[in-house]
């Protein structure tokens, strides 16, 4: 039987595995903790520091003053799982759309048409598709939101193409313009929040926007192309996933599945070394390579090296050129969480979201001085990769030429290879990292890894179930937390524990039930987006299986939950419409509104019956206008 795959429905990981199957593991790695009881399993996990988090709800049942204080931290009544086509928030809260895919940022621009999509002329002047990471900036008396547009659903962007694929250069350009980043001014009026049309700060950054390449890899031979013989000026930022905000008020946008945009018009083209590790193959997901030679690796084999970076954007200067910061390494960047070391150096934590890839940290050489020159802080420093030990300790291993046998530039351009050379810990798909603003600790969502214990990563590193990735064939995910030695984010040593292991206690009674702070009332799968509010609550967004069946029965649509780091308690705050991922979170300057991203709903959200499903940023407020974080 000939089974046709609809490739447009594949996840990025499935796409990569289709083209470059990962080696299968053998033998005892597949023997997992299925036989262990939930409590017995958790007994093997380290519980450290202030947290005791993996036992969270147990603590809360004590009725102690601490438990009551913890309970009062949640200023909402948790909501039930939902399976319908809209957003739900707790009683006493309301939501409204702020901006939807295809909404004009400027006057005189045609909005999205349900029948014909978006015109080429309008495509770089409207809010892009697939909203993702976002941050709010206060500039004078204005509020600006910078927000990512991760990828496109081609069938809705090109509704006249039955296969959803572009058939000419103009259609490729439309897709290119619908992705990237939007910077927009927002304001709250009597009818709620809206984009300030024609604000001088409104700006679209997309796949053809000029970007400066900076840092140690700028100008390296591997970064040079025919169009840019100096290797210092790239076009475009690709697959902008999570975000970050620097202490000096700039936006960090993170290039994740950049590999999927490249292909080859020459089917016999032999891929250069290093391409397979990053999943750069002969077939692009959107046919860019057929109509835009820049994305044809047989013509421009170095072009992919110019993507997969963290890009810094100054939202306060609409004429500024975004900067690709090569010192932060090249991989499938999820987000970039900034912290300051005790001596003022800048620390950026980052995850590489692919099965069995690594977690990284950059520490600047210079220190941050408020009001000082920050233009080179992210260009000069040391990149580290995380190694977790089973005993609850770990270290950030410096990726140096001595340790890796690679040149300083190669370490940055091929960071994955450098991590493998120093035996970094293969992780269950590191998604967002978040740093607690009221305690010296970091968190990373390890979203899931159904290949844990089954397949090696793309570099051939085995992925045994151990340490912070304790469950084989892990469909639920977990959140790892680390405590830097001496309370210093620059330290190389740390201890770690698991803040939560997601699971389903209604279906399983072993480790797949999740940790003790998971119950049938708050369960979820696939933690992904994560952000702390100013009070130190951690907000967790999910991008997982929303079938509500089997292993995921009772978990409903993707959702956003709030967690208390001190007790481990987690409660559900918001549910998204069916098919959607909840991703991206930021707050208004007065902290009375939270902005939440709803990406790729499959239902006609938010406009209802008959309308196209549209990725949307929603504004959530308390009805009494009290603070929300
Ligand atoms: Fe774009 Fe890993 O999420
Ligand atoms: Ca994500
Ligand atoms: Ca995800």
XYZ file of C-alpha atoms and ligand atoms in Angstrom:
634
model
C 0.000 0.000 0.000
C 1.310 3.388 -0.898
C 0.711 5.761 2.003
C 1.018 9.414 1.126
C 2.244 11.664 3.896
C 0.804 15.153 4.129
C 4.130 16.776 4.939
C 2.496 20.041 5.925
C 1.150 18.319 9.032
C 4.524 17.035 10.260
C 6.121 18.554 13.331
C 9.613 19.948 12.841
C 11.089 16.900 14.590
C 9.117 14.531 12.377
C 10.276 16.454 9.334
C 13.918 16.088 10.396
C 13.557 12.392 11.122
C 11.943 11.798 7.743
C 15.028 13.153 5.999
C 17.766 12.083 8.412
C 16.627 9.093 10.492
C 18.375 9.078 13.850
C 20.296 5.920 14.795
C 18.335 3.419 16.877
C 19.570 2.562 20.332
C 19.710 -0.977 21.541
C 19.413 -3.138 24.607
C 19.137 -2.041 28.155
C 18.554 1.650 27.503
C 14.985 0.779 26.693
C 14.420 -0.888 30.044
C 12.737 1.881 31.912
C 11.084 2.713 35.166
C 7.652 1.522 34.087
C 7.713 -1.048 36.861
C 8.442 1.492 39.543
C 5.770 3.024 41.690
C 5.200 6.723 41.413
C 6.454 7.476 44.902
C 9.297 4.988 44.666
C 10.404 6.552 41.439
C 10.300 10.020 42.874
C 12.283 8.853 45.849
C 15.248 8.505 43.553
C 15.070 12.096 42.444
C 17.002 14.707 44.283
C 15.022 17.312 46.140
C 17.090 20.335 46.905
C 17.229 23.889 48.072
C 14.109 25.802 48.953
C 11.929 23.789 46.650
C 10.956 20.295 47.725
C 8.993 20.806 44.576
C 8.512 17.336 43.291
C 6.554 16.688 46.471
C 4.642 19.925 46.237
C 1.025 19.080 46.867
C 1.986 16.865 49.775
C 3.365 19.888 51.541
C 0.260 21.867 50.851
C -2.037 19.372 52.490
C -0.420 20.059 55.857
C -2.680 23.025 56.561
C 0.282 24.961 57.866
C 0.665 28.710 57.741
C 3.025 28.185 54.849
C 0.377 26.291 52.961
C -2.139 29.051 53.499
C 0.344 31.646 52.354
C 1.074 29.560 49.291
C -2.610 29.219 48.524
C -3.069 32.966 48.670
C -0.420 33.454 46.022
C -2.863 32.235 43.413
C -5.290 35.100 42.910
C -7.642 33.019 40.810
C -9.876 29.972 40.980
C -8.302 27.294 38.809
C -10.281 26.283 35.733
C -11.084 22.845 34.345
C -9.580 21.382 31.184
C -11.478 22.402 28.034
C -11.848 20.997 24.539
C -13.780 23.717 22.730
C -12.834 26.387 20.205
C -12.225 29.395 22.405
C -10.121 30.785 25.258
C -11.162 30.287 28.878
C -9.899 32.218 31.904
C -10.943 32.052 35.578
C -14.057 33.699 36.941
C -13.398 37.376 37.556
C -11.052 37.603 34.557
C -11.818 38.496 30.928
C -9.964 38.341 27.639
C -10.191 40.112 24.292
C -8.129 39.911 21.091
C -5.367 42.506 20.818
C -4.188 41.645 17.318
C -4.690 38.813 14.830
C -2.702 37.423 11.932
C -3.279 39.723 8.952
C -4.349 42.816 10.897
C -2.849 45.989 9.348
C -0.205 47.893 11.299
C -0.587 50.893 9.000
C -3.549 52.744 7.508
C -4.467 52.098 3.881
C -3.276 48.491 4.043
C -5.629 45.741 2.918
C -6.368 43.273 5.700
C -6.313 39.520 5.253
C -9.010 38.200 2.923
C -10.553 34.861 3.700
C -10.770 34.016 -0.018
C -7.478 35.294 -1.398
C -5.239 35.529 1.652
C -2.920 38.482 1.890
C -1.599 40.508 -1.029
C 2.117 40.789 -1.687
C 1.917 44.521 -1.211
C 0.249 44.229 2.191
C 2.238 41.235 3.414
C 5.032 43.177 5.129
C 2.669 45.751 6.641
C 0.372 43.466 8.630
C 0.705 41.383 11.782
C 2.370 38.119 10.715
C 1.216 34.568 11.323
C 1.920 32.130 14.163
C 2.532 34.487 17.051
C 5.190 33.217 19.481
C 7.611 34.752 21.994
C 6.978 38.392 22.902
C 8.198 41.130 25.239
C 6.805 44.536 26.139
C 9.022 47.623 26.215
C 8.282 51.025 27.682
C 9.730 53.795 25.515
C 8.948 57.244 26.894
C 5.222 57.172 27.525
C 4.594 54.517 24.890
C 4.284 50.758 25.199
C 5.790 48.623 22.439
C 5.426 44.887 22.006
C 7.984 42.957 19.978
C 6.557 39.584 18.961
C 7.749 36.657 16.879
C 6.005 34.980 13.934
C 7.486 31.538 13.993
C 6.405 29.837 10.794
C 3.449 29.714 8.381
C 0.561 27.395 7.690
C 0.819 27.570 3.947
C -2.672 26.345 3.181
C -4.305 29.319 4.871
C -1.753 31.836 3.630
C -2.166 30.741 0.029
C -5.831 29.656 -0.014
C -5.947 29.496 -3.825
C -3.247 26.796 -3.916
C -4.814 23.416 -3.266
C -1.555 21.973 -1.947
C -0.807 25.170 -0.025
C 2.593 25.451 -1.664
C 3.904 28.575 -3.391
C 4.068 28.386 -7.194
C 6.134 31.485 -7.940
C 8.556 33.971 -6.428
C 5.804 36.382 -5.369
C 4.064 33.703 -3.346
C 7.337 32.741 -1.696
C 7.807 36.401 -0.841
C 4.343 36.528 0.762
C 5.261 33.593 3.007
C 8.608 35.190 3.830
C 6.887 38.414 4.834
C 4.327 36.693 7.077
C 7.138 35.409 9.334
C 9.814 37.115 11.399
C 9.032 39.761 13.981
C 6.497 42.543 14.509
C 7.263 45.591 16.616
C 4.044 47.470 17.384
C 2.870 50.184 19.702
C -0.146 49.233 21.804
C -2.450 51.379 23.911
C -5.432 50.828 26.178
C -8.555 52.857 25.451
C -12.184 52.748 26.558
C -12.763 49.664 24.391
C -9.687 47.867 25.592
C -6.265 47.294 24.079
C -5.454 47.933 20.425
C -2.482 48.400 18.123
C -1.651 52.057 17.498
C -1.991 52.149 13.706
C 0.772 54.158 11.970
C 2.863 54.493 15.125
C 6.408 55.469 14.107
C 7.579 52.415 16.066
C 5.496 49.923 14.086
C 7.795 47.725 12.094
C 7.940 44.370 10.355
C 11.138 42.372 10.267
C 10.990 39.322 7.988
C 12.984 36.877 5.901
C 14.568 39.592 3.771
C 15.357 42.273 6.360
C 19.088 43.177 6.418
C 20.841 41.975 9.580
C 24.354 42.679 10.786
C 26.395 39.611 11.736
C 28.535 40.339 14.786
C 30.745 38.504 17.243
C 33.588 36.040 16.709
C 32.055 34.143 13.760
C 31.360 37.305 11.723
C 33.553 37.378 8.647
C 34.578 33.713 8.922
C 34.875 31.906 5.590
C 31.873 29.718 6.446
C 29.747 32.873 6.781
C 30.616 34.320 3.357
C 28.346 34.144 0.330
C 28.520 35.535 -3.148
C 26.105 38.306 -2.167
C 28.021 39.037 1.034
C 31.715 38.297 0.416
C 32.631 39.806 3.782
C 30.317 37.512 5.777
C 28.937 40.374 7.852
C 25.498 41.198 6.445
C 22.743 38.573 6.262
C 19.215 38.872 4.985
C 16.401 37.808 7.240
C 15.767 36.046 10.513
C 14.149 32.610 10.262
C 11.714 30.615 12.388
C 11.569 33.090 15.250
C 10.450 31.056 18.199
C 10.969 32.200 21.796
C 12.254 35.517 22.988
C 14.309 37.309 25.566
C 14.819 40.798 26.915
C 18.206 42.245 27.761
C 18.777 44.300 30.922
C 19.327 47.290 28.623
C 15.899 47.006 26.992
C 16.464 45.287 23.668
C 14.621 42.310 22.235
C 16.192 38.928 21.592
C 14.512 36.804 18.920
C 15.624 33.209 18.581
C 16.012 31.308 15.311
C 14.787 27.766 15.844
C 13.967 25.404 12.950
C 15.917 27.442 10.394
C 17.009 24.276 8.609
C 13.550 23.680 7.153
C 13.776 26.676 4.822
C 16.664 25.327 2.770
C 16.662 22.850 -0.076
C 18.474 22.017 -3.271
C 17.422 22.236 -6.905
C 20.224 19.759 -7.617
C 19.083 16.397 -6.275
C 22.632 15.031 -6.441
C 24.129 17.816 -4.357
C 26.335 16.428 -1.603
C 25.672 18.195 1.650
C 28.664 19.816 3.362
C 29.889 18.450 6.663
C 27.721 19.493 9.559
C 24.496 19.850 7.582
C 22.997 16.533 8.734
C 23.453 17.404 12.412
C 21.289 20.475 11.858
C 18.800 18.720 9.593
C 19.640 20.861 6.559
C 18.531 18.734 3.626
C 17.653 18.759 -0.035
C 13.973 19.557 0.405
C 12.695 22.786 1.957
C 9.318 22.864 3.677
C 8.046 25.841 1.673
C 9.765 25.419 -1.704
C 11.813 28.567 -1.135
C 14.757 26.948 -2.920
C 12.814 26.693 -6.170
C 12.103 30.409 -6.450
C 14.713 32.135 -4.285
C 18.278 30.963 -5.002
C 19.475 32.212 -1.618
C 17.751 29.176 -0.094
C 19.187 26.736 -2.657
C 22.111 25.068 -0.876
C 23.539 23.800 -4.160
C 24.016 27.457 -5.158
C 24.611 29.029 -1.738
C 26.017 26.360 0.564
C 27.071 28.847 3.242
C 23.699 30.587 3.521
C 22.379 28.173 6.218
C 25.409 29.019 8.391
C 24.054 32.573 8.630
C 20.917 31.349 10.392
C 20.292 29.567 13.678
C 21.431 32.495 15.816
C 20.032 34.798 18.473
C 19.187 38.192 16.977
C 19.117 41.436 18.967
C 16.596 44.104 17.947
C 16.208 47.591 19.421
C 12.449 48.273 19.407
C 13.024 51.879 20.453
C 14.889 52.619 17.208
C 12.736 51.647 14.229
C 15.580 52.372 11.839
C 18.088 50.126 13.604
C 19.618 47.076 11.943
C 19.001 43.815 13.829
C 22.208 42.074 14.928
C 22.935 38.343 14.788
C 24.999 37.633 17.904
C 27.260 34.729 16.970
C 28.911 34.533 20.404
C 25.694 32.882 21.649
C 26.181 29.864 19.399
C 24.263 28.341 16.538
C 21.601 25.735 17.113
C 17.810 25.503 17.107
C 17.416 28.355 19.543
C 14.231 28.277 21.599
C 14.577 31.410 23.693
C 17.219 33.447 25.521
C 16.772 34.155 29.240
C 19.028 36.886 30.613
C 20.387 37.174 34.138
C 23.187 39.111 35.764
C 26.118 37.458 37.498
C 27.092 38.764 40.927
C 29.830 40.857 39.340
C 27.520 42.321 36.691
C 28.465 40.094 33.762
C 25.560 39.176 31.509
C 24.413 35.558 31.535
C 22.147 34.206 28.796
C 20.594 30.753 29.238
C 19.428 28.980 26.074
C 17.919 25.678 24.981
C 18.333 23.788 21.698
C 14.914 22.353 20.928
C 15.436 19.011 19.303
C 15.263 15.526 20.709
C 18.486 14.790 22.555
C 20.083 18.208 22.068
C 21.640 20.406 24.748
C 21.252 23.373 27.079
C 23.704 26.273 26.818
C 24.823 29.327 28.730
C 26.738 32.410 27.587
C 28.634 34.577 30.054
C 29.851 37.959 28.816
C 33.390 39.174 29.360
C 32.275 42.708 30.129
C 29.921 43.825 32.865
C 26.601 45.542 32.410
C 26.588 49.125 33.627
C 23.154 50.794 33.442
C 23.407 53.626 30.955
C 26.786 52.379 29.720
C 27.759 51.053 26.300
C 26.044 47.703 25.839
C 26.636 47.324 22.102
C 29.414 44.748 22.440
C 28.346 42.847 25.571
C 26.856 39.951 23.620
C 29.833 39.770 21.239
C 32.561 38.809 23.669
C 32.275 36.026 26.243
C 32.310 32.289 26.856
C 29.751 29.745 25.674
C 29.080 26.760 27.962
C 27.034 23.585 27.609
C 25.249 21.773 30.445
C 26.282 18.436 31.886
C 23.909 16.979 34.479
C 25.040 14.242 36.863
C 22.650 11.676 38.296
C 23.530 12.710 41.853
C 21.869 16.096 41.541
C 24.992 18.046 40.686
C 25.987 19.448 37.339
C 28.377 21.738 35.558
C 28.501 24.210 32.741
C 31.350 22.998 30.538
C 33.228 25.737 28.674
C 33.273 25.171 24.917
C 36.897 26.086 24.297
C 39.256 25.043 21.495
C 41.215 22.982 24.052
C 38.127 21.088 25.209
C 36.610 20.517 21.774
C 39.483 20.383 19.299
C 37.616 22.966 17.236
C 38.485 26.578 16.443
C 36.671 29.315 18.360
C 34.639 30.151 15.249
C 33.775 26.520 14.506
C 32.544 26.102 18.092
C 30.024 28.871 17.483
C 28.941 27.832 13.985
C 28.719 24.131 14.906
C 27.855 24.400 18.600
C 26.072 21.050 18.605
C 29.234 19.260 17.537
C 31.193 21.126 20.201
C 28.665 20.021 22.835
C 28.951 16.410 21.746
C 32.738 16.585 22.002
C 32.518 17.414 25.718
C 29.769 14.870 26.492
C 27.008 17.359 27.170
C 23.790 15.835 28.519
C 21.254 14.955 25.859
C 17.982 16.574 26.926
C 14.277 15.993 26.293
C 13.894 18.907 23.855
C 14.851 22.055 25.795
C 12.212 24.699 25.169
C 11.964 27.938 27.155
C 14.371 28.824 29.920
C 13.205 31.234 32.629
C 15.139 32.856 35.462
C 13.420 33.506 38.785
C 13.569 37.261 39.530
C 13.323 36.709 43.299
C 15.675 33.718 43.756
C 18.914 32.667 42.080
C 17.618 29.730 40.072
C 16.846 28.835 36.482
C 14.178 26.631 34.931
C 13.963 24.896 31.564
C 10.936 23.214 30.015
C 11.949 19.819 28.628
C 8.855 19.485 26.552
C 8.834 15.752 25.711
C 10.964 13.211 23.909
C 9.257 10.135 22.591
C 12.647 8.903 21.364
C 14.295 8.968 24.812
C 16.061 5.651 25.251
C 15.099 4.656 21.718
C 17.153 6.755 19.353
C 20.353 8.727 19.512
C 20.356 12.434 18.744
C 21.289 13.695 15.306
C 24.964 13.562 16.271
C 24.797 9.937 17.356
C 24.900 10.693 21.101
C 22.885 8.134 23.003
C 19.929 9.216 25.053
C 19.618 6.911 28.066
C 16.793 7.597 30.527
C 18.653 9.194 33.419
C 19.256 12.393 35.366
C 16.826 15.186 34.511
C 15.462 13.089 31.621
C 14.405 10.058 33.655
C 11.613 8.537 31.582
C 12.068 6.640 28.338
C 9.641 7.368 25.513
C 8.650 10.494 27.383
C 5.458 11.911 25.941
C 4.708 14.249 28.845
C 7.785 16.349 29.560
C 9.220 17.881 32.725
C 10.754 21.103 34.023
C 14.307 20.994 35.332
C 15.521 23.595 37.795
C 19.081 24.454 38.708
C 20.619 26.372 41.587
C 23.910 28.042 40.605
C 26.793 27.484 42.985
C 27.339 30.371 45.409
C 24.120 31.961 44.150
C 26.007 33.197 41.098
C 24.690 32.682 37.568
C 28.281 32.888 36.294
C 29.363 29.870 38.374
C 30.218 26.694 36.503
C 28.799 24.378 39.171
C 25.153 23.881 40.076
C 22.755 21.518 41.758
C 19.469 20.563 40.166
C 16.083 19.000 40.750
C 12.866 18.553 38.812
C 10.273 21.211 39.505
C 7.591 19.048 37.934
C 7.229 15.944 35.852
C 4.082 16.184 33.777
C 2.022 13.025 33.499
C -1.428 11.556 33.739
C -2.400 10.136 37.143
C -5.807 9.154 35.746
C -4.161 6.760 33.303
C -0.888 5.736 34.942
C 0.224 4.821 38.431
C 3.970 4.739 37.745
C 6.393 7.495 36.791
C 4.156 8.403 33.854
C 1.563 9.626 36.343
C 3.868 12.579 36.885
C 5.340 14.031 40.044
C 3.379 14.493 43.263
C 2.406 18.054 42.364
C 0.420 16.743 39.387
C -3.173 15.691 39.930
C -6.239 15.153 37.799
C -7.216 18.773 38.322
C -4.050 20.410 37.009
C -2.530 17.883 34.635
C -1.028 18.856 31.308
C 1.578 17.657 28.848
C 4.475 19.209 26.968
C 5.501 22.341 28.896
C 7.006 24.803 26.420
C 6.630 28.560 26.983
C 7.673 29.759 30.433
C 7.955 33.168 32.034
C 8.204 34.496 35.573
C 6.038 37.377 36.701
C 7.396 40.088 38.967
C 6.153 38.298 42.093
C 8.064 35.124 41.332
C 5.202 32.947 40.078
C 6.227 30.900 37.067
C 3.768 30.749 34.161
C 3.892 27.577 32.113
C 2.439 27.289 28.595
C 1.918 24.020 26.781
C 2.356 22.793 23.215
C 1.376 19.180 23.325
C -1.093 16.499 22.452
C -4.579 17.981 22.794
C -6.439 14.875 21.615
C -7.870 14.444 25.135
C -7.580 10.692 24.577
C -5.437 7.789 25.705
C -2.328 8.958 27.545
C -3.700 12.491 27.300
C -7.285 11.820 28.408
C -8.600 14.581 30.623
C -5.865 17.067 29.735
C -7.883 18.948 27.133
C -6.570 21.731 24.945
C -3.198 23.388 25.372
C -3.156 25.709 28.309
C -1.334 28.101 30.617
C -0.751 27.327 34.287
C 0.824 29.210 37.158
C 3.355 27.557 39.443
C 4.704 28.496 42.855
C 8.429 27.730 42.952
C 8.453 27.530 46.745
C 5.792 24.852 47.131
C 5.576 23.208 43.743
C 1.875 23.934 43.540
C 0.623 24.379 39.971
C -2.843 25.560 38.922
C -4.495 25.955 35.533
C -5.246 29.578 34.600
C -6.125 29.592 30.895
C -7.054 27.145 28.161
C -6.582 27.773 24.448
C -8.877 26.914 21.547
C -8.597 23.434 20.047
C -5.544 22.814 17.905
C -3.716 25.826 19.268
C -0.482 26.136 21.167
C -0.408 28.722 23.947
C 2.909 30.527 23.546
C 4.284 33.944 24.371
C 3.508 35.995 27.463
C 4.220 39.533 28.545
C 2.656 42.177 30.764
C 1.536 45.788 30.313
C 3.631 48.441 32.036
C 1.139 48.688 34.902
C 0.894 44.900 35.240
C -2.880 45.024 35.053
C -2.951 43.206 31.699
C -1.226 40.049 30.564
C -0.781 39.449 26.847
C -0.941 35.793 25.833
C -0.184 34.301 22.420
C -2.520 31.777 20.784
C -0.721 30.079 17.893
C -2.237 28.040 15.059
C -5.765 27.299 16.331
C -7.581 24.810 14.099
C -10.996 26.142 14.996
C -12.406 29.467 13.711
C -10.799 31.445 16.517
C -11.286 34.215 17.499
C -14.007 35.336 15.071
C -16.272 32.305 15.288
C -18.331 30.328 12.822
C -17.155 30.360 9.242
C -14.111 32.535 9.868
C -10.517 31.471 9.301
C -8.606 30.248 12.340
C -6.151 33.039 13.144
C -3.177 33.171 15.449
C -3.985 35.914 17.923
C -2.500 37.786 20.855
C -5.143 38.153 23.560
C -5.197 40.656 26.432
C -6.278 39.195 29.784
C -7.419 41.415 32.651
C -9.034 41.085 36.017
C -12.533 42.526 35.993
C -11.610 44.646 39.037
C -8.494 45.880 37.187
C -6.197 44.524 39.886
C -2.613 43.460 39.189
C -2.107 40.228 37.234
C 1.561 39.610 37.796
Fe 9.294 26.924 18.531
Fe 10.540 24.724 20.312
O 9.228 25.812 19.929
Ca 8.133 26.649 21.794
Ca 6.907 22.967 21.330
